[in-house]
Short mmCIF file of C-alpha atoms in Angstrom, two decimals:
data_model
loop_
_atom_site.label_atom_id
_atom_site.label_comp_id
_atom_site.label_asym_id
_atom_site.label_seq_id
_atom_site.Cartn_x
_atom_site.Cartn_y
_atom_site.Cartn_z
CA MET A 19 82.69 46.90 87.83
CA THR A 20 80.94 44.77 90.25
CA THR A 21 77.65 46.94 92.60
CA TYR A 22 75.96 45.76 95.57
CA THR A 23 72.46 47.22 96.75
CA GLN A 24 72.24 46.74 100.38
CA GLY A 25 74.53 43.26 100.48
CA THR A 26 72.78 42.15 96.86
CA PRO A 27 75.40 41.71 93.86
CA ARG A 28 73.93 43.18 90.72
CA ALA A 29 76.52 43.16 87.97
CA ALA A 30 76.50 46.73 86.22
CA CYS A 31 79.27 45.39 84.33
CA ARG A 32 98.66 44.33 68.23
CA TRP A 33 99.24 46.12 67.62
CA SER A 34 95.59 47.60 65.86
CA SER A 35 92.75 45.69 66.64
CA ARG A 36 94.67 42.21 68.42
CA LEU A 37 95.60 44.23 71.02
CA GLY A 38 92.08 44.38 72.83
CA LEU A 39 92.02 40.62 72.55
CA LEU A 40 95.70 40.39 73.46
CA ALA A 41 95.13 42.51 76.65
CA LEU A 42 92.00 40.77 77.93
CA THR A 43 93.80 37.13 77.47
CA LEU A 44 96.86 38.25 78.76
CA LEU A 45 95.09 39.45 82.03
CA SER A 46 93.05 35.93 81.97
CA ALA A 47 92.91 34.37 85.86
CA SER A 48 93.46 30.99 84.13
CA SER A 49 96.72 30.16 83.14
CA GLY A 50 96.04 27.11 81.03
CA LYS A 51 97.76 28.45 77.26
CA ALA A 52 99.13 26.23 74.98
CA GLY A 53 102.46 27.87 75.15
CA SER A 54 103.23 28.10 79.09
CA VAL A 55 106.21 25.85 79.51
CA SER A 56 104.77 24.59 82.55
CA ASP A 57 101.68 23.70 81.22
CA LEU A 58 103.71 21.82 78.32
CA GLY A 59 105.85 20.46 80.72
CA ALA A 60 103.41 18.47 82.98
CA ALA A 61 101.42 16.80 79.70
CA ALA A 62 104.61 15.89 77.83
CA ASP A 63 106.55 12.46 78.41
CA GLU A 64 109.59 14.18 77.27
CA VAL A 65 110.99 17.29 77.50
CA VAL A 66 114.34 17.72 75.52
CA LEU A 67 116.93 20.29 74.36
CA ALA A 68 117.21 18.84 70.43
CA ARG A 69 117.74 19.94 66.98
CA ALA A 70 115.59 19.14 64.07
CA ILE A 71 117.84 17.63 61.70
CA GLU A 72 115.29 16.75 59.48
CA TRP A 73 111.80 17.42 58.34
CA SER A 74 108.99 17.72 55.59
CA VAL A 75 104.91 19.39 55.65
CA GLU A 76 102.34 17.41 54.01
CA SER A 77 99.99 18.98 52.03
CA GLY A 78 97.89 18.37 55.25
CA GLY A 79 99.57 20.55 57.27
CA GLU A 80 101.49 17.83 59.10
CA ALA A 81 104.79 18.15 60.11
CA ARG A 82 107.41 14.78 59.89
CA ILE A 83 110.28 15.72 61.73
CA VAL A 84 113.33 13.94 62.89
CA LEU A 85 114.73 15.23 66.39
CA GLN A 86 118.49 15.05 67.71
CA VAL A 87 118.62 14.67 71.07
CA ASP A 88 121.03 17.01 72.49
CA LYS A 89 120.24 17.14 76.11
CA GLY A 90 117.12 15.50 77.94
CA LEU A 91 115.80 17.90 80.24
CA PHE A 92 114.01 17.75 83.36
CA LYS A 93 111.75 14.96 82.19
CA GLY A 94 111.95 12.05 80.60
CA ASP A 95 114.65 9.42 79.23
CA LEU A 96 115.77 10.37 76.43
CA ASP A 97 119.52 11.11 75.77
CA ALA A 98 122.22 12.92 74.48
CA GLY A 99 122.39 11.41 70.87
CA THR A 100 119.36 9.59 70.88
CA THR A 101 117.14 10.21 67.57
CA VAL A 102 113.54 10.15 67.59
CA SER A 103 111.09 10.82 64.82
CA ALA A 104 107.78 13.04 65.55
CA VAL A 105 104.67 14.82 63.89
CA ALA A 106 103.27 17.69 64.90
CA ASP A 107 100.16 19.63 63.18
CA LEU A 108 101.13 22.90 61.44
CA ARG A 109 98.63 25.59 60.53
CA GLY A 110 99.49 28.56 58.56
CA PRO A 111 100.60 30.02 55.07
CA THR A 112 103.73 27.75 54.82
CA ALA A 113 101.91 24.70 56.28
CA SER A 114 101.48 23.30 52.69
CA LYS A 115 105.63 23.39 52.16
CA ARG A 116 108.31 21.64 51.98
CA VAL A 117 110.66 23.13 54.44
CA ARG A 118 115.15 22.63 54.61
CA SER A 119 116.90 24.75 56.56
CA ALA A 120 120.15 24.85 59.54
CA SER A 121 119.40 22.41 62.20
CA PRO A 122 117.81 24.73 64.51
CA LEU A 123 118.43 23.78 68.65
CA GLY A 124 115.28 24.15 70.39
CA ILE A 125 113.16 23.11 73.75
CA TRP A 126 110.95 20.04 72.42
CA PHE A 127 107.87 18.62 74.58
CA LEU A 128 107.02 15.64 73.18
CA ARG A 129 104.21 12.92 74.17
CA ARG A 130 104.06 9.44 73.04
CA ASP A 131 102.06 8.74 70.24
CA GLY A 132 101.84 4.34 69.82
CA GLU A 133 105.27 4.13 68.63
CA SER A 134 105.99 8.07 67.39
CA TRP A 135 106.34 10.78 69.18
CA ARG A 136 104.05 13.91 68.87
CA VAL A 137 105.27 17.41 69.31
CA LEU A 138 102.97 19.77 71.70
CA PRO A 139 103.52 22.59 70.09
CA ALA A 140 105.43 25.87 71.74
CA ARG A 141 102.85 28.15 70.35
CA GLY A 142 98.82 28.47 70.21
CA GLY A 143 96.67 29.71 68.25
CA ARG A 144 94.89 29.69 64.57
CA GLN A 145 98.67 29.46 62.74
CA ILE A 146 101.61 27.74 63.92
CA GLU A 147 104.32 27.82 61.47
CA PHE A 148 107.40 25.17 62.19
CA ASP A 149 109.72 27.91 64.31
CA GLU A 150 106.51 27.98 66.83
CA LEU A 151 106.71 24.19 67.76
CA TYR A 152 109.41 24.48 70.14
CA TYR A 153 111.05 27.46 72.22
CA LYS A 154 114.95 28.40 71.49
CA PRO A 155 116.42 28.27 74.49
CA GLU A 156 118.76 31.20 76.00
CA GLY A 157 122.03 31.58 74.14
CA SER A 158 122.90 27.95 73.13
CA GLY A 159 121.14 25.98 75.79
CA SER A 160 123.50 23.65 76.30
CA GLU A 161 125.97 25.92 78.17
CA THR A 162 122.96 26.26 80.82
CA LEU A 163 120.80 23.29 80.28
CA GLY A 164 120.54 20.17 81.05
CA ARG A 165 118.68 17.12 83.27
CA ALA A 166 119.18 18.62 86.59
CA SER A 167 117.93 21.97 85.08
CA SER A 168 114.56 23.14 87.23
CA GLU A 169 111.28 24.08 85.87
CA GLU A 170 112.61 27.37 86.78
CA ASP A 171 115.33 27.08 84.52
CA ILE A 172 113.64 25.87 81.44
CA VAL A 173 110.78 28.77 81.83
CA VAL A 174 113.36 31.32 82.20
CA SER A 175 115.41 29.94 79.54
CA ALA A 176 112.33 29.77 77.02
CA ALA A 177 111.27 33.12 77.87
CA ARG A 178 114.88 35.00 77.95
CA GLY A 179 115.35 33.03 73.99
CA LEU A 180 112.00 34.66 73.47
CA LEU A 181 113.49 38.47 74.32
CA ALA A 182 116.40 38.07 72.46
CA SER A 183 115.05 37.00 69.39
CA ASP A 184 112.74 40.28 69.67
CA SER A 185 109.29 37.97 69.98
CA HIS A 186 106.45 40.27 71.21
CA PRO A 187 106.44 40.72 75.02
CA TRP A 188 102.40 38.34 74.43
CA PHE A 189 104.66 35.44 73.90
CA ILE A 190 106.96 35.91 76.88
CA ARG A 191 103.73 36.67 79.34
CA GLU A 192 102.67 32.70 77.29
CA ALA A 193 105.65 31.15 77.78
CA ILE A 194 105.76 31.90 81.74
CA GLY A 195 102.45 31.29 82.59
CA SER A 196 101.38 32.02 86.40
CA TYR A 197 104.76 30.65 87.34
CA ASP A 198 106.28 32.50 89.92
CA SER A 199 110.13 32.55 91.23
CA PRO A 200 113.02 34.70 91.86
CA GLY A 201 114.33 34.07 88.32
CA VAL A 202 111.06 34.85 86.72
CA ARG A 203 110.57 38.03 88.22
CA GLU A 204 113.92 39.44 87.66
CA LEU A 205 113.15 38.73 84.15
CA LEU A 206 110.04 40.45 84.52
CA ARG A 207 111.40 43.35 86.65
CA GLY A 208 114.23 43.44 83.49
CA MET A 209 110.80 44.14 81.39
CA SER A 210 109.91 46.59 83.12
CA ARG A 211 112.81 48.47 83.20
CA ASP A 212 113.32 48.73 79.41
CA THR A 213 112.96 51.53 76.87
CA ASP A 214 109.94 49.23 75.04
CA PRO A 215 106.62 50.28 76.12
CA ALA A 216 105.41 46.65 75.50
CA ARG A 217 107.84 45.57 77.54
CA ILE A 218 107.35 47.92 79.77
CA GLY A 219 103.25 46.83 79.73
CA VAL A 220 103.93 42.96 80.61
CA GLY A 221 107.00 43.13 83.02
CA LEU A 222 105.08 45.80 85.49
CA SER A 223 101.63 43.85 84.40
CA GLU A 224 102.62 40.49 85.31
CA LEU A 225 105.03 41.43 88.58
CA LEU A 226 101.62 43.02 89.38
CA LYS A 227 99.55 39.73 88.66
CA ARG A 228 101.99 38.14 91.41
CA GLY A 229 101.47 40.88 94.15
CA ASP A 230 104.92 42.51 93.41
CA VAL A 231 105.18 45.57 95.80
CA ALA A 232 108.32 47.14 93.72
CA ALA A 233 106.13 47.12 91.09
CA LEU A 234 103.88 49.23 92.65
CA GLY A 235 106.45 51.77 93.46
CA GLN A 236 107.56 51.82 89.40
CA LEU A 237 103.91 53.13 88.49
CA PRO A 238 104.74 57.04 88.92
CA GLN A 239 107.39 56.94 86.98
CA TYR A 240 106.04 55.06 83.78
CA ASP A 241 102.47 56.46 84.23
CA VAL A 242 102.97 59.05 81.51
CA ILE A 243 104.36 56.25 78.87
CA LEU A 244 101.19 54.03 80.50
CA ARG A 245 98.81 56.87 79.53
CA SER A 246 100.27 57.08 75.83
CA GLY A 247 99.06 53.26 75.37
CA ALA A 248 102.57 51.25 76.13
CA GLY A 249 102.29 49.80 72.53
CA GLY A 250 99.06 49.08 73.03
CA LEU A 251 99.00 47.16 76.56
CA GLY A 252 98.79 49.98 78.58
CA PRO A 253 95.52 49.19 79.88
CA VAL A 254 96.21 45.68 81.13
CA VAL A 255 98.63 47.36 83.73
CA PRO A 256 95.72 48.84 85.95
CA GLU A 257 93.40 46.04 85.48
CA ALA A 258 96.43 43.90 86.67
CA ILE A 259 95.55 45.59 90.21
CA ARG A 260 92.28 45.81 89.91
CA SER A 261 91.74 42.28 89.29
CA PHE A 262 94.94 40.83 90.01
CA PHE A 263 96.79 42.67 92.96
CA ARG A 264 95.63 40.85 96.39
CA ASN A 265 99.13 41.44 98.44
CA THR A 266 97.36 41.95 102.18
CA ASP A 267 100.75 42.73 103.15
CA PRO A 268 101.04 46.14 104.82
CA ASP A 269 103.53 47.86 102.64
CA ALA A 270 101.39 46.88 99.84
CA ILE A 271 98.48 48.39 101.35
CA ALA A 272 100.50 51.69 102.08
CA ALA A 273 101.96 51.77 98.08
CA LEU A 274 98.41 51.11 96.78
CA ALA A 275 97.10 53.81 99.06
CA GLU A 276 99.72 56.34 97.90
CA ILE A 277 98.83 55.75 94.30
CA ALA A 278 95.10 56.25 94.84
CA LYS A 279 95.72 59.21 96.49
CA ASP A 280 97.98 60.88 94.20
CA LYS A 281 96.03 63.43 92.03
CA ALA A 282 99.03 63.36 89.50
CA LEU A 283 98.77 59.95 88.47
CA SER A 284 96.38 59.31 85.46
CA ASP A 285 92.42 58.58 87.15
CA GLY A 286 93.17 54.56 85.65
CA LEU A 287 96.04 53.86 88.01
CA ARG A 288 94.16 55.66 90.89
CA HIS A 289 91.09 54.00 90.34
CA ALA A 290 92.70 50.48 90.09
CA ALA A 291 94.60 51.09 93.54
CA ALA A 292 91.33 51.91 95.40
CA HIS A 293 89.44 49.22 94.12
CA SER A 294 92.36 46.78 94.56
CA LEU A 295 92.43 48.13 98.62
CA ALA A 296 88.39 47.78 98.72
CA TRP A 297 88.44 43.78 97.70
CA MET A 298 91.19 43.48 100.48
CA HIS A 299 89.83 45.70 102.80
CA THR A 300 92.46 44.69 105.49
CA ARG A 301 92.49 46.40 108.63
CA GLU A 302 95.44 48.89 107.98
CA SER A 303 93.88 49.41 104.82
CA VAL A 304 90.86 51.03 106.42
CA PRO A 305 92.14 54.04 107.32
CA HIS A 306 93.40 55.12 103.59
CA LEU A 307 90.10 54.04 102.63
CA ALA A 308 88.14 56.38 104.91
CA ALA A 309 90.57 59.07 103.29
CA LEU A 310 89.04 58.45 99.94
CA LEU A 311 85.40 59.07 101.05
CA ASP A 312 86.34 62.90 100.63
CA ASP A 313 87.89 62.85 97.41
CA GLU A 314 86.60 64.20 94.28
CA SER A 315 85.79 61.01 92.15
CA PRO A 316 83.04 58.96 92.40
CA GLU A 317 84.77 56.30 91.85
CA LEU A 318 87.16 56.17 94.49
CA LYS A 319 84.18 56.73 96.99
CA GLN A 320 82.50 54.33 95.63
CA SER A 321 85.60 51.85 96.39
CA ALA A 322 85.72 53.43 99.76
CA VAL A 323 82.57 52.44 100.60
CA ILE A 324 82.58 49.28 99.32
CA GLY A 325 86.16 48.28 101.12
CA LEU A 326 84.83 49.91 104.31
CA SER A 327 81.70 48.02 104.56
CA PHE A 328 83.18 44.76 103.38
CA PHE A 329 85.70 45.47 106.37
CA ALA A 330 82.72 46.15 108.57
CA ASN A 331 80.92 43.64 107.86
CA GLY A 332 83.48 40.49 108.07
CA VAL A 333 83.63 39.85 104.80
CA GLY A 334 86.54 38.26 103.32
CA VAL A 335 89.48 38.69 100.75
CA GLN A 336 88.08 38.91 97.32
CA LEU A 337 90.56 36.69 95.13
CA PRO A 338 90.34 36.98 91.38
CA GLU A 339 89.04 33.35 90.96
CA ASP A 340 86.16 34.20 93.45
CA GLY A 341 84.51 36.95 90.83
CA PRO A 342 81.86 34.53 89.45
CA SER A 343 81.15 32.42 92.58
CA MET A 344 81.31 35.53 95.00
CA ARG A 345 82.83 32.65 97.59
CA TYR A 346 83.57 36.23 99.52
CA LEU A 347 80.28 37.05 100.12
CA ASN A 348 78.53 33.74 101.63
CA GLU A 349 81.57 33.39 103.53
CA ALA A 350 81.46 36.89 105.53
CA LYS A 351 81.68 36.20 109.31
CA PRO A 352 80.51 38.64 112.17
CA SER A 353 83.25 41.26 112.69
CA GLU A 354 83.51 43.20 115.85
CA PHE A 355 82.01 45.95 114.21
CA SER A 356 79.47 44.43 112.44
CA SER A 357 75.64 45.23 113.30
CA SER A 358 71.84 45.44 111.67
CA GLU A 359 73.14 49.32 110.60
CA THR A 360 76.46 48.32 108.86
CA ALA A 361 74.46 45.22 107.26
CA LYS A 362 72.13 47.53 106.01
CA TYR A 363 75.11 49.37 104.43
CA LEU A 364 76.90 46.59 102.78
CA GLY A 365 78.31 47.68 99.38
CA PHE A 366 77.01 50.17 97.41
CA ASP A 367 73.81 51.91 95.71
CA GLU A 368 74.71 54.22 93.34
CA GLU A 369 71.32 55.58 93.47
CA ARG A 370 71.70 56.31 96.86
CA SER A 371 75.53 57.04 96.77
CA ASP A 372 75.35 59.99 98.94
CA GLU A 373 73.61 58.41 101.55
CA PHE A 374 75.82 55.14 101.67
CA VAL A 375 79.30 57.80 101.74
CA ALA A 376 77.13 60.01 104.31
CA PHE A 377 76.89 56.46 106.36
CA TRP A 378 81.10 55.31 106.09
CA ARG A 379 82.02 58.44 107.25
CA ASP A 380 80.03 58.61 110.55
CA TRP A 381 81.01 55.07 111.03
CA TRP A 382 84.31 56.40 110.55
CA ASN A 383 84.16 59.31 112.96
CA GLN A 384 82.90 56.81 115.49
CA HIS A 385 85.78 54.08 115.09
CA ARG A 386 88.89 55.89 113.70
CA LEU A 387 90.53 55.99 117.46
CA ASP A 388 90.08 52.06 116.72
CA PHE A 389 92.62 52.50 113.69
CA PRO A 390 95.71 54.64 115.09
CA THR A 391 98.64 55.26 112.50
CA ASN A 392 102.24 55.47 112.51
#
């Protein structure tokens, strides 16, 4: 967590071993992953629903593939029945093997490469197998997808195809990327209500990254599952709140406040909710932050002080992408509550924690009538 001394920033900070890396990557602010349908679609010249009717893999890992287009999708000009030759780079245990199988139907992303086509693989990573070159669509694909399909249709179909194939939820998150729509949220909400802890973890964390208020309401009932690890991805849920939830709607603020003050919940969730409130510090959040000044948790008190001081001194909302630059500090604007005294107690100094808490408790007692609550 970032700590501040008198307004000056100072940084103070799967399943088995792979889960730590997955969790960190899952919460990366950047969504430019190789497997994002949106990113692949933007980079491709053609997006098609096609069958691989013939292919072979050379010893160096280059696959030569013949695709028969079933339908052109939302980008490009290839029509049904067209046959195209494409190449792709494979990496992994089967890269040196010649492969034959039934003709798999998939969503393929193709880029023009001279007179041929190159496959943009659907799955990123050190190893790329043949079936990771494309997305298997939901159901047969042909029934629901076509040239008129929207980007949302493709994203949801690819994600539901991964769900049906029982892929790890991490890969579903990779396919969705940062794309947001009613259809994507419906998919994620279904995952969050699953019985599989890993699906719950990914579904909730992705909803929270999108500022979904209803997902906050689900957290108390899943707290026990999240404490148990949620398939190794449990920590990403509080981290999604802490680092990404920035919905300043009053209902969202109230829901975060309920989580922060609920002592029956895990410290991870409570601290994350308080942290989110501190970085948003809207007028509606001020009474809730003030209430945390009397909490037993030092971390909750710290979040309360930071949030109140940022509000009073006119510091803007900290967005996920603002972390490195700290733009929100540089663009602070004086508020009706700012003064030379509030400026002295901007942020938090751990070595003077009692002094900072006492100042902002006094400030709140002086101004509580300016923040009527229902």
